[in-house]
mmCIF file with all atom_site columns, C-alpha atoms in Angstrom:
data_model
loop_
_atom_site.group_PDB
_atom_site.id
_atom_site.type_symbol
_atom_site.label_atom_id
_atom_site.label_alt_id
_atom_site.label_comp_id
_atom_site.label_asym_id
_atom_site.label_entity_id
_atom_site.label_seq_id
_atom_site.pdbx_PDB_ins_code
_atom_site.Cartn_x
_atom_site.Cartn_y
_atom_site.Cartn_z
_atom_site.occupancy
_atom_site.B_iso_or_equiv
_atom_site.pdbx_formal_charge
_atom_site.auth_seq_id
_atom_site.auth_comp_id
_atom_site.auth_asym_id
_atom_site.auth_atom_id
_atom_site.pdbx_PDB_model_num
ATOM 1   C CA . MET S 1 1   ? -23.919 1.639   -6.645  1.00 59.00 ? 1235 MET S CA 1
ATOM 2   C CA . CYS S 1 2   ? -20.609 3.412   -5.909  1.00 70.00 ? 1236 CYS S CA 1
ATOM 3   C CA . THR S 1 3   ? -18.054 3.364   -8.726  1.00 85.00 ? 1237 THR S CA 1
ATOM 4   C CA . LEU S 1 4   ? -14.277 3.534   -8.441  1.00 89.00 ? 1238 LEU S CA 1
ATOM 5   C CA . THR S 1 5   ? -12.208 3.682   -11.621 1.00 92.00 ? 1239 THR S CA 1
ATOM 6   C CA . TYR S 1 6   ? -8.459  3.691   -12.110 1.00 92.00 ? 1240 TYR S CA 1
ATOM 7   C CA . ASN S 1 7   ? -6.389  5.027   -15.018 1.00 92.00 ? 1241 ASN S CA 1
ATOM 8   C CA . ASP S 1 8   ? -3.041  3.205   -14.947 1.00 86.00 ? 1242 ASP S CA 1
ATOM 9   C CA . GLU S 1 9   ? -1.305  5.629   -17.333 1.00 85.00 ? 1243 GLU S CA 1
ATOM 10  C CA . LEU S 1 10  ? -2.179  8.644   -15.180 1.00 86.00 ? 1244 LEU S CA 1
ATOM 11  C CA . HIS S 1 11  ? -2.092  6.718   -11.876 1.00 86.00 ? 1245 HIS S CA 1
ATOM 12  C CA . GLU S 1 12  ? -5.444  8.364   -11.233 1.00 94.00 ? 1246 GLU S CA 1
ATOM 13  C CA . TYR S 1 13  ? -8.386  7.140   -9.180  1.00 96.00 ? 1247 TYR S CA 1
ATOM 14  C CA . ARG S 1 14  ? -11.873 8.503   -9.728  1.00 94.00 ? 1248 ARG S CA 1
ATOM 15  C CA . PHE S 1 15  ? -14.732 7.920   -7.342  1.00 91.00 ? 1249 PHE S CA 1
ATOM 16  C CA . GLU S 1 16  ? -18.170 8.750   -8.734  1.00 88.00 ? 1250 GLU S CA 1
ATOM 17  C CA . GLY S 1 17  ? -16.328 10.587  -11.530 1.00 87.00 ? 1251 GLY S CA 1
ATOM 18  C CA . ARG S 1 18  ? -14.279 12.807  -9.192  1.00 92.00 ? 1252 ARG S CA 1
ATOM 19  C CA . VAL S 1 19  ? -10.480 12.525  -8.982  1.00 95.00 ? 1253 VAL S CA 1
ATOM 20  C CA . ILE S 1 20  ? -9.361  11.500  -5.496  1.00 97.00 ? 1254 ILE S CA 1
ATOM 21  C CA . PRO S 1 21  ? -5.804  10.967  -4.216  1.00 97.00 ? 1255 PRO S CA 1
ATOM 22  C CA . SER S 1 22  ? -4.193  7.565   -3.947  1.00 96.00 ? 1256 SER S CA 1
ATOM 23  C CA . VAL S 1 23  ? -2.780  6.224   -0.704  1.00 97.00 ? 1257 VAL S CA 1
ATOM 24  C CA . THR S 1 24  ? 0.757   6.807   -1.985  1.00 94.00 ? 1258 THR S CA 1
ATOM 25  C CA . GLN S 1 25  ? 0.032   10.354  -3.181  1.00 95.00 ? 1259 GLN S CA 1
ATOM 26  C CA . VAL S 1 26  ? -0.765  11.589  0.320   1.00 97.00 ? 1260 VAL S CA 1
ATOM 27  C CA . LEU S 1 27  ? 2.350   10.053  1.902   1.00 96.00 ? 1261 LEU S CA 1
ATOM 28  C CA . PRO S 1 28  ? 5.314   12.260  2.864   1.00 93.00 ? 1262 PRO S CA 1
ATOM 29  C CA . GLN S 1 29  ? 7.899   12.340  0.097   1.00 84.00 ? 1263 GLN S CA 1
ATOM 30  C CA . LYS S 1 30  ? 11.523  11.529  0.884   1.00 73.00 ? 1264 LYS S CA 1
ATOM 31  C CA . ASP S 1 31  ? 14.207  13.607  -0.802  1.00 66.00 ? 1265 ASP S CA 1
ATOM 32  C CA . PHE S 1 32  ? 16.497  11.455  -2.919  1.00 61.00 ? 1266 PHE S CA 1
ATOM 33  C CA . PHE S 1 33  ? 17.835  11.602  -6.440  1.00 65.00 ? 1267 PHE S CA 1
ATOM 34  C CA . VAL S 1 34  ? 17.301  8.899   -8.989  1.00 66.00 ? 1268 VAL S CA 1
ATOM 35  C CA . SER S 1 35  ? 17.746  9.388   -12.715 1.00 78.00 ? 1269 SER S CA 1
ATOM 36  C CA . ALA S 1 36  ? 14.609  9.288   -14.854 1.00 78.00 ? 1270 ALA S CA 1
ATOM 37  C CA . GLU S 1 37  ? 15.913  6.132   -16.533 1.00 85.00 ? 1271 GLU S CA 1
ATOM 38  C CA . ARG S 1 38  ? 16.488  4.354   -13.200 1.00 80.00 ? 1272 ARG S CA 1
ATOM 39  C CA . LEU S 1 39  ? 13.088  5.443   -11.907 1.00 75.00 ? 1273 LEU S CA 1
ATOM 40  C CA . GLU S 1 40  ? 11.402  4.099   -15.044 1.00 82.00 ? 1274 GLU S CA 1
ATOM 41  C CA . SER S 1 41  ? 13.376  0.840   -14.810 1.00 83.00 ? 1275 SER S CA 1
ATOM 42  C CA . CYS S 1 42  ? 12.299  0.368   -11.166 1.00 79.00 ? 1276 CYS S CA 1
ATOM 43  C CA . ARG S 1 43  ? 8.686   1.185   -12.056 1.00 80.00 ? 1277 ARG S CA 1
ATOM 44  C CA . ARG S 1 44  ? 8.681   -1.412  -14.865 1.00 86.00 ? 1278 ARG S CA 1
ATOM 45  C CA . GLU S 1 45  ? 10.309  -4.034  -12.611 1.00 86.00 ? 1279 GLU S CA 1
ATOM 46  C CA . GLY S 1 46  ? 7.780   -3.388  -9.851  1.00 83.00 ? 1280 GLY S CA 1
ATOM 47  C CA . LYS S 1 47  ? 4.887   -3.625  -12.297 1.00 86.00 ? 1281 LYS S CA 1
ATOM 48  C CA . GLN S 1 48  ? 6.243   -6.912  -13.683 1.00 88.00 ? 1282 GLN S CA 1
ATOM 49  C CA . ASN S 1 49  ? 6.723   -8.330  -10.170 1.00 89.00 ? 1283 ASN S CA 1
ATOM 50  C CA . HIS S 1 50  ? 3.097   -7.504  -9.345  1.00 87.00 ? 1284 HIS S CA 1
ATOM 51  C CA . ALA S 1 51  ? 1.950   -9.145  -12.590 1.00 88.00 ? 1285 ALA S CA 1
ATOM 52  C CA . ASP S 1 52  ? 3.991   -12.283 -11.807 1.00 89.00 ? 1286 ASP S CA 1
ATOM 53  C CA . ALA S 1 53  ? 2.520   -12.423 -8.300  1.00 90.00 ? 1287 ALA S CA 1
ATOM 54  C CA . GLU S 1 54  ? -1.007  -11.940 -9.633  1.00 89.00 ? 1288 GLU S CA 1
ATOM 55  C CA . LEU S 1 55  ? -0.493  -14.730 -12.175 1.00 88.00 ? 1289 LEU S CA 1
ATOM 56  C CA . PHE S 1 56  ? 0.520   -17.142 -9.396  1.00 91.00 ? 1290 PHE S CA 1
ATOM 57  C CA . ILE S 1 57  ? -2.371  -16.053 -7.137  1.00 91.00 ? 1291 ILE S CA 1
ATOM 58  C CA . LEU S 1 58  ? -4.897  -16.583 -9.945  1.00 89.00 ? 1292 LEU S CA 1
ATOM 59  C CA . SER S 1 59  ? -3.449  -19.747 -11.504 1.00 93.00 ? 1293 SER S CA 1
ATOM 60  C CA . GLY S 1 60  ? -1.448  -21.436 -8.743  1.00 92.00 ? 1294 GLY S CA 1
ATOM 61  C CA . GLU S 1 61  ? 1.387   -21.830 -11.269 1.00 93.00 ? 1295 GLU S CA 1
ATOM 62  C CA . THR S 1 62  ? 4.811   -20.155 -11.233 1.00 92.00 ? 1296 THR S CA 1
ATOM 63  C CA . PHE S 1 63  ? 5.808   -21.077 -14.809 1.00 91.00 ? 1297 PHE S CA 1
ATOM 64  C CA . GLY S 1 64  ? 9.411   -21.150 -13.533 1.00 90.00 ? 1298 GLY S CA 1
ATOM 65  C CA . ASN S 1 65  ? 9.349   -17.431 -12.776 1.00 91.00 ? 1299 ASN S CA 1
ATOM 66  C CA . GLU S 1 66  ? 11.680  -16.596 -9.866  1.00 93.00 ? 1300 GLU S CA 1
ATOM 67  C CA . TYR S 1 67  ? 9.440   -13.880 -8.405  1.00 93.00 ? 1301 TYR S CA 1
ATOM 68  C CA . ALA S 1 68  ? 6.362   -16.111 -8.640  1.00 94.00 ? 1302 ALA S CA 1
ATOM 69  C CA . GLU S 1 69  ? 8.371   -18.884 -6.929  1.00 95.00 ? 1303 GLU S CA 1
ATOM 70  C CA . GLY S 1 70  ? 8.994   -16.438 -4.078  1.00 96.00 ? 1304 GLY S CA 1
ATOM 71  C CA . ILE S 1 71  ? 5.271   -15.651 -3.858  1.00 96.00 ? 1305 ILE S CA 1
ATOM 72  C CA . LYS S 1 72  ? 4.536   -19.385 -3.783  1.00 96.00 ? 1306 LYS S CA 1
ATOM 73  C CA . ARG S 1 73  ? 6.995   -19.869 -0.892  1.00 96.00 ? 1307 ARG S CA 1
ATOM 74  C CA . PHE S 1 74  ? 5.455   -16.899 0.905   1.00 97.00 ? 1308 PHE S CA 1
ATOM 75  C CA . MET S 1 75  ? 1.891   -18.231 0.490   1.00 96.00 ? 1309 MET S CA 1
ATOM 76  C CA . GLN S 1 76  ? 2.989   -21.652 1.773   1.00 96.00 ? 1310 GLN S CA 1
ATOM 77  C CA . ASN S 1 77  ? 4.248   -20.008 4.982   1.00 96.00 ? 1311 ASN S CA 1
ATOM 78  C CA . VAL S 1 78  ? 1.510   -17.444 5.707   1.00 96.00 ? 1312 VAL S CA 1
ATOM 79  C CA . PRO S 1 79  ? 0.664   -17.529 9.434   1.00 96.00 ? 1313 PRO S CA 1
ATOM 80  C CA . LYS S 1 80  ? -2.658  -19.263 10.132  1.00 96.00 ? 1314 LYS S CA 1
ATOM 81  C CA . GLU S 1 81  ? -3.789  -16.242 12.172  1.00 97.00 ? 1315 GLU S CA 1
ATOM 82  C CA . TRP S 1 82  ? -3.975  -14.190 8.960   1.00 98.00 ? 1316 TRP S CA 1
ATOM 83  C CA . GLY S 1 83  ? -6.910  -16.291 7.774   1.00 98.00 ? 1317 GLY S CA 1
ATOM 84  C CA . LYS S 1 84  ? -7.802  -16.847 4.151   1.00 97.00 ? 1318 LYS S CA 1
ATOM 85  C CA . LEU S 1 85  ? -6.668  -14.715 1.250   1.00 97.00 ? 1319 LEU S CA 1
ATOM 86  C CA . ILE S 1 86  ? -9.390  -12.203 0.358   1.00 96.00 ? 1320 ILE S CA 1
ATOM 87  C CA . GLY S 1 87  ? -7.711  -11.068 -2.844  1.00 95.00 ? 1321 GLY S CA 1
ATOM 88  C CA . SER S 1 88  ? -4.748  -9.589  -4.653  1.00 94.00 ? 1322 SER S CA 1
ATOM 89  C CA . GLU S 1 89  ? -4.568  -6.183  -6.330  1.00 94.00 ? 1323 GLU S CA 1
ATOM 90  C CA . VAL S 1 90  ? -7.714  -5.162  -4.439  1.00 96.00 ? 1324 VAL S CA 1
ATOM 91  C CA . ARG S 1 91  ? -8.956  -1.662  -5.285  1.00 95.00 ? 1325 ARG S CA 1
ATOM 92  C CA . LEU S 1 92  ? -10.148 0.211   -2.216  1.00 96.00 ? 1326 LEU S CA 1
ATOM 93  C CA . TRP S 1 93  ? -11.733 3.564   -1.445  1.00 95.00 ? 1327 TRP S CA 1
ATOM 94  C CA . SER S 1 94  ? -12.699 5.342   1.747   1.00 96.00 ? 1328 SER S CA 1
ATOM 95  C CA . LYS S 1 95  ? -15.394 7.793   2.808   1.00 95.00 ? 1329 LYS S CA 1
ATOM 96  C CA . HIS S 1 96  ? -12.411 10.018  3.669   1.00 96.00 ? 1330 HIS S CA 1
ATOM 97  C CA . LYS S 1 97  ? -11.983 10.540  -0.101  1.00 96.00 ? 1331 LYS S CA 1
ATOM 98  C CA . TYR S 1 98  ? -8.900  8.513   -0.995  1.00 98.00 ? 1332 TYR S CA 1
ATOM 99  C CA . ALA S 1 99  ? -8.310  5.255   -2.856  1.00 97.00 ? 1333 ALA S CA 1
ATOM 100 C CA . GLY S 1 100 ? -5.608  2.663   -3.346  1.00 96.00 ? 1334 GLY S CA 1
ATOM 101 C CA . THR S 1 101 ? -4.814  -0.850  -4.466  1.00 95.00 ? 1335 THR S CA 1
ATOM 102 C CA . ALA S 1 102 ? -3.747  -3.327  -1.802  1.00 97.00 ? 1336 ALA S CA 1
ATOM 103 C CA . ASP S 1 103 ? -1.338  -5.981  -3.077  1.00 96.00 ? 1337 ASP S CA 1
ATOM 104 C CA . LEU S 1 104 ? -2.601  -8.781  -0.824  1.00 97.00 ? 1338 LEU S CA 1
ATOM 105 C CA . LEU S 1 105 ? -5.514  -8.759  1.613   1.00 98.00 ? 1339 LEU S CA 1
ATOM 106 C CA . PHE S 1 106 ? -6.079  -11.561 4.083   1.00 98.00 ? 1340 PHE S CA 1
ATOM 107 C CA . GLU S 1 107 ? -8.931  -11.776 6.600   1.00 98.00 ? 1341 GLU S CA 1
ATOM 108 C CA . ASN S 1 108 ? -6.525  -10.529 9.285   1.00 98.00 ? 1342 ASN S CA 1
ATOM 109 C CA . ALA S 1 109 ? -3.572  -9.022  7.420   1.00 98.00 ? 1343 ALA S CA 1
ATOM 110 C CA . VAL S 1 110 ? -2.537  -6.483  4.796   1.00 98.00 ? 1344 VAL S CA 1
ATOM 111 C CA . VAL S 1 111 ? 0.593   -7.125  2.716   1.00 98.00 ? 1345 VAL S CA 1
ATOM 112 C CA . ASP S 1 112 ? 2.368   -4.769  0.329   1.00 97.00 ? 1346 ASP S CA 1
ATOM 113 C CA . MET S 1 113 ? 5.043   -6.037  -2.045  1.00 96.00 ? 1347 MET S CA 1
ATOM 114 C CA . LYS S 1 114 ? 8.167   -3.884  -2.459  1.00 95.00 ? 1348 LYS S CA 1
ATOM 115 C CA . ARG S 1 115 ? 11.348  -4.227  -4.483  1.00 90.00 ? 1349 ARG S CA 1
ATOM 116 C CA . THR S 1 116 ? 13.330  -3.282  -1.364  1.00 91.00 ? 1350 THR S CA 1
ATOM 117 C CA . PHE S 1 117 ? 12.505  -2.396  2.211   1.00 93.00 ? 1351 PHE S CA 1
ATOM 118 C CA . GLY S 1 118 ? 12.470  1.375   2.744   1.00 90.00 ? 1352 GLY S CA 1
ATOM 119 C CA . ASP S 1 119 ? 11.377  3.718   5.531   1.00 94.00 ? 1353 ASP S CA 1
ATOM 120 C CA . LYS S 1 120 ? 9.419   1.718   8.102   1.00 96.00 ? 1354 LYS S CA 1
ATOM 121 C CA . GLN S 1 121 ? 7.375   4.721   9.292   1.00 96.00 ? 1355 GLN S CA 1
ATOM 122 C CA . ILE S 1 122 ? 6.236   5.549   5.759   1.00 96.00 ? 1356 ILE S CA 1
ATOM 123 C CA . HIS S 1 123 ? 5.477   1.881   5.028   1.00 97.00 ? 1357 HIS S CA 1
ATOM 124 C CA . ALA S 1 124 ? 3.351   1.883   8.192   1.00 98.00 ? 1358 ALA S CA 1
ATOM 125 C CA . LEU S 1 125 ? 1.385   4.899   6.915   1.00 98.00 ? 1359 LEU S CA 1
ATOM 126 C CA . GLN S 1 126 ? 0.769   3.264   3.532   1.00 98.00 ? 1360 GLN S CA 1
ATOM 127 C CA . LEU S 1 127 ? -0.453  0.001   5.032   1.00 98.00 ? 1361 LEU S CA 1
ATOM 128 C CA . ALA S 1 128 ? -2.605  1.862   7.555   1.00 98.00 ? 1362 ALA S CA 1
ATOM 129 C CA . GLY S 1 129 ? -4.333  3.556   4.609   1.00 98.00 ? 1363 GLY S CA 1
ATOM 130 C CA . TYR S 1 130 ? -5.093  0.230   2.900   1.00 98.00 ? 1364 TYR S CA 1
ATOM 131 C CA . HIS S 1 131 ? -6.102  -1.374  6.191   1.00 98.00 ? 1365 HIS S CA 1
ATOM 132 C CA . PHE S 1 132 ? -8.481  1.439   7.154   1.00 98.00 ? 1366 PHE S CA 1
ATOM 133 C CA . ALA S 1 133 ? -10.255 1.377   3.773   1.00 98.00 ? 1367 ALA S CA 1
ATOM 134 C CA . ALA S 1 134 ? -10.465 -2.449  3.719   1.00 98.00 ? 1368 ALA S CA 1
ATOM 135 C CA . VAL S 1 135 ? -11.971 -2.526  7.239   1.00 98.00 ? 1369 VAL S CA 1
ATOM 136 C CA . GLU S 1 136 ? -14.331 0.331   6.353   1.00 97.00 ? 1370 GLU S CA 1
ATOM 137 C CA . ARG S 1 137 ? -15.514 -1.637  3.287   1.00 96.00 ? 1371 ARG S CA 1
ATOM 138 C CA . GLY S 1 138 ? -16.062 -4.743  5.473   1.00 97.00 ? 1372 GLY S CA 1
ATOM 139 C CA . LEU S 1 139 ? -13.499 -6.794  3.545   1.00 98.00 ? 1373 LEU S CA 1
ATOM 140 C CA . ILE S 1 140 ? -11.177 -7.646  6.448   1.00 98.00 ? 1374 ILE S CA 1
ATOM 141 C CA . ASN S 1 141 ? -11.091 -7.601  10.229  1.00 98.00 ? 1375 ASN S CA 1
ATOM 142 C CA . ARG S 1 142 ? -9.295  -4.835  12.121  1.00 98.00 ? 1376 ARG S CA 1
ATOM 143 C CA . ASN S 1 143 ? -5.781  -6.158  12.832  1.00 98.00 ? 1377 ASN S CA 1
ATOM 144 C CA . THR S 1 144 ? -2.134  -5.257  13.436  1.00 98.00 ? 1378 THR S CA 1
ATOM 145 C CA . ASN S 1 145 ? -0.675  -7.553  10.754  1.00 98.00 ? 1379 ASN S CA 1
ATOM 146 C CA . HIS S 1 146 ? 0.665   -4.906  8.346   1.00 98.00 ? 1380 HIS S CA 1
ATOM 147 C CA . TYR S 1 147 ? 3.505   -6.470  6.377   1.00 98.00 ? 1381 TYR S CA 1
ATOM 148 C CA . ILE S 1 148 ? 5.996   -5.432  3.728   1.00 98.00 ? 1382 ILE S CA 1
ATOM 149 C CA . LEU S 1 149 ? 7.024   -8.373  1.526   1.00 97.00 ? 1383 LEU S CA 1
ATOM 150 C CA . THR S 1 150 ? 10.286  -8.362  -0.407  1.00 96.00 ? 1384 THR S CA 1
ATOM 151 C CA . ILE S 1 151 ? 11.547  -11.175 -2.614  1.00 95.00 ? 1385 ILE S CA 1
ATOM 152 C CA . LYS S 1 152 ? 15.180  -11.575 -3.581  1.00 93.00 ? 1386 LYS S CA 1
ATOM 153 C CA . ASP S 1 153 ? 16.434  -14.521 -5.611  1.00 92.00 ? 1387 ASP S CA 1
ATOM 154 C CA . GLY S 1 154 ? 13.080  -16.238 -5.107  1.00 93.00 ? 1388 GLY S CA 1
ATOM 155 C CA . ILE S 1 155 ? 13.324  -15.990 -1.301  1.00 96.00 ? 1389 ILE S CA 1
ATOM 156 C CA . PRO S 1 156 ? 10.517  -14.072 0.438   1.00 97.00 ? 1390 PRO S CA 1
ATOM 157 C CA . LYS S 1 157 ? 11.049  -11.934 3.513   1.00 97.00 ? 1391 LYS S CA 1
ATOM 158 C CA . TRP S 1 158 ? 8.235   -10.168 5.297   1.00 97.00 ? 1392 TRP S CA 1
ATOM 159 C CA . VAL S 1 159 ? 8.400   -7.573  8.055   1.00 98.00 ? 1393 VAL S CA 1
ATOM 160 C CA . ASN S 1 160 ? 5.563   -6.216  10.198  1.00 98.00 ? 1394 ASN S CA 1
ATOM 161 C CA . VAL S 1 161 ? 5.549   -2.403  10.011  1.00 98.00 ? 1395 VAL S CA 1
ATOM 162 C CA . TYR S 1 162 ? 2.417   -1.774  12.094  1.00 98.00 ? 1396 TYR S CA 1
ATOM 163 C CA . HIS S 1 163 ? 2.582   1.375   14.203  1.00 98.00 ? 1397 HIS S CA 1
ATOM 164 C CA . GLU S 1 164 ? -0.205  2.375   16.593  1.00 97.00 ? 1398 GLU S CA 1
ATOM 165 C CA . LEU S 1 165 ? -0.102  6.025   15.407  1.00 98.00 ? 1399 LEU S CA 1
ATOM 166 C CA . ALA S 1 166 ? 0.043   5.308   11.678  1.00 98.00 ? 1400 ALA S CA 1
ATOM 167 C CA . GLU S 1 167 ? -3.707  5.275   11.059  1.00 98.00 ? 1401 GLU S CA 1
ATOM 168 C CA . ILE S 1 168 ? -4.390  8.641   12.686  1.00 97.00 ? 1402 ILE S CA 1
ATOM 169 C CA . MET S 1 169 ? -1.340  10.104  10.950  1.00 98.00 ? 1403 MET S CA 1
ATOM 170 C CA . PHE S 1 170 ? -2.458  8.714   7.591   1.00 98.00 ? 1404 PHE S CA 1
ATOM 171 C CA . LEU S 1 171 ? -5.979  10.130  7.966   1.00 98.00 ? 1405 LEU S CA 1
ATOM 172 C CA . SER S 1 172 ? -4.417  13.474  8.929   1.00 98.00 ? 1406 SER S CA 1
ATOM 173 C CA . LEU S 1 173 ? -2.412  13.378  5.691   1.00 98.00 ? 1407 LEU S CA 1
ATOM 174 C CA . VAL S 1 174 ? -5.624  12.773  3.725   1.00 98.00 ? 1408 VAL S CA 1
ATOM 175 C CA . ARG S 1 175 ? -7.207  15.722  5.510   1.00 97.00 ? 1409 ARG S CA 1
ATOM 176 C CA . ARG S 1 176 ? -4.130  17.810  4.648   1.00 97.00 ? 1410 ARG S CA 1
ATOM 177 C CA . TRP S 1 177 ? -4.544  16.875  0.978   1.00 97.00 ? 1411 TRP S CA 1
ATOM 178 C CA . TRP S 1 178 ? -8.070  18.280  0.876   1.00 97.00 ? 1412 TRP S CA 1
ATOM 179 C CA . THR S 1 179 ? -7.767  21.354  3.102   1.00 97.00 ? 1413 THR S CA 1
ATOM 180 C CA . LYS S 1 180 ? -6.950  24.862  1.937   1.00 97.00 ? 1414 LYS S CA 1
ATOM 181 C CA . ASP S 1 181 ? -6.303  26.014  5.529   1.00 97.00 ? 1415 ASP S CA 1
ATOM 182 C CA . GLU S 1 182 ? -2.551  26.738  5.677   1.00 97.00 ? 1416 GLU S CA 1
ATOM 183 C CA . ALA S 1 183 ? -2.499  26.775  9.499   1.00 97.00 ? 1417 ALA S CA 1
ATOM 184 C CA . LEU S 1 184 ? -4.050  23.297  9.585   1.00 97.00 ? 1418 LEU S CA 1
ATOM 185 C CA . LYS S 1 185 ? -1.545  22.069  6.983   1.00 97.00 ? 1419 LYS S CA 1
ATOM 186 C CA . ALA S 1 186 ? 1.314   23.370  9.150   1.00 97.00 ? 1420 ALA S CA 1
ATOM 187 C CA . LYS S 1 187 ? -0.068  21.580  12.240  1.00 97.00 ? 1421 LYS S CA 1
ATOM 188 C CA . ILE S 1 188 ? -0.417  18.328  10.338  1.00 97.00 ? 1422 ILE S CA 1
ATOM 189 C CA . ASP S 1 189 ? 3.089   18.693  8.884   1.00 96.00 ? 1423 ASP S CA 1
ATOM 190 C CA . HIS S 1 190 ? 4.485   19.192  12.396  1.00 96.00 ? 1424 HIS S CA 1
ATOM 191 C CA . SER S 1 191 ? 2.646   16.114  13.736  1.00 96.00 ? 1425 SER S CA 1
ATOM 192 C CA . VAL S 1 192 ? 3.707   13.943  10.818  1.00 95.00 ? 1426 VAL S CA 1
ATOM 193 C CA . ASN S 1 193 ? 7.337   15.079  11.111  1.00 94.00 ? 1427 ASN S CA 1
ATOM 194 C CA . GLN S 1 194 ? 7.269   14.142  14.810  1.00 95.00 ? 1428 GLN S CA 1
ATOM 195 C CA . TYR S 1 195 ? 5.830   10.741  13.921  1.00 96.00 ? 1429 TYR S CA 1
ATOM 196 C CA . LEU S 1 196 ? 8.550   10.164  11.296  1.00 94.00 ? 1430 LEU S CA 1
ATOM 197 C CA . LEU S 1 197 ? 11.201  10.719  13.972  1.00 91.00 ? 1431 LEU S CA 1
ATOM 198 C CA . LEU S 1 198 ? 9.815   8.001   16.267  1.00 84.00 ? 1432 LEU S CA 1
#
């Protein structure tokens, strides 16, 4: 049996005992400055939001929590074409030697919860990584329903970020992570930079 473990403190996935990168680790990094305190505050808020969402998914109760109320509203309005919910906080791994945790997996959709909506092209790469691994594992059907979910004041908003090139670009980024060939890294960087400009 294949084993995937995750160390939350180190944000480290291990597959069969070997450290492998996460979906977010292989993504291009945007240059911006945020103080260490603000970054930690955002990290804690994001972690709490995920915990509140998970509590609602598992219990069906919001306990008056505003974020959980937003998740409830979202779940009440999920398009029928997405099919049933497969799970929340689903740990995934791929034969391409990467892993990640999908926030919400439906039979025909992948949803990632964010504090705010960011770069659509990078969101598309992240969701393509989760989607590819979930399809590879036989958990979901191949689909183009790749959504970012934000919740503000208990009101959910979801946006499809699917891009037809995102999967091949994401798998190229995984390949870049593992290769020592500098010429190949440069080619991948060029391709990814072109994709980010689309």
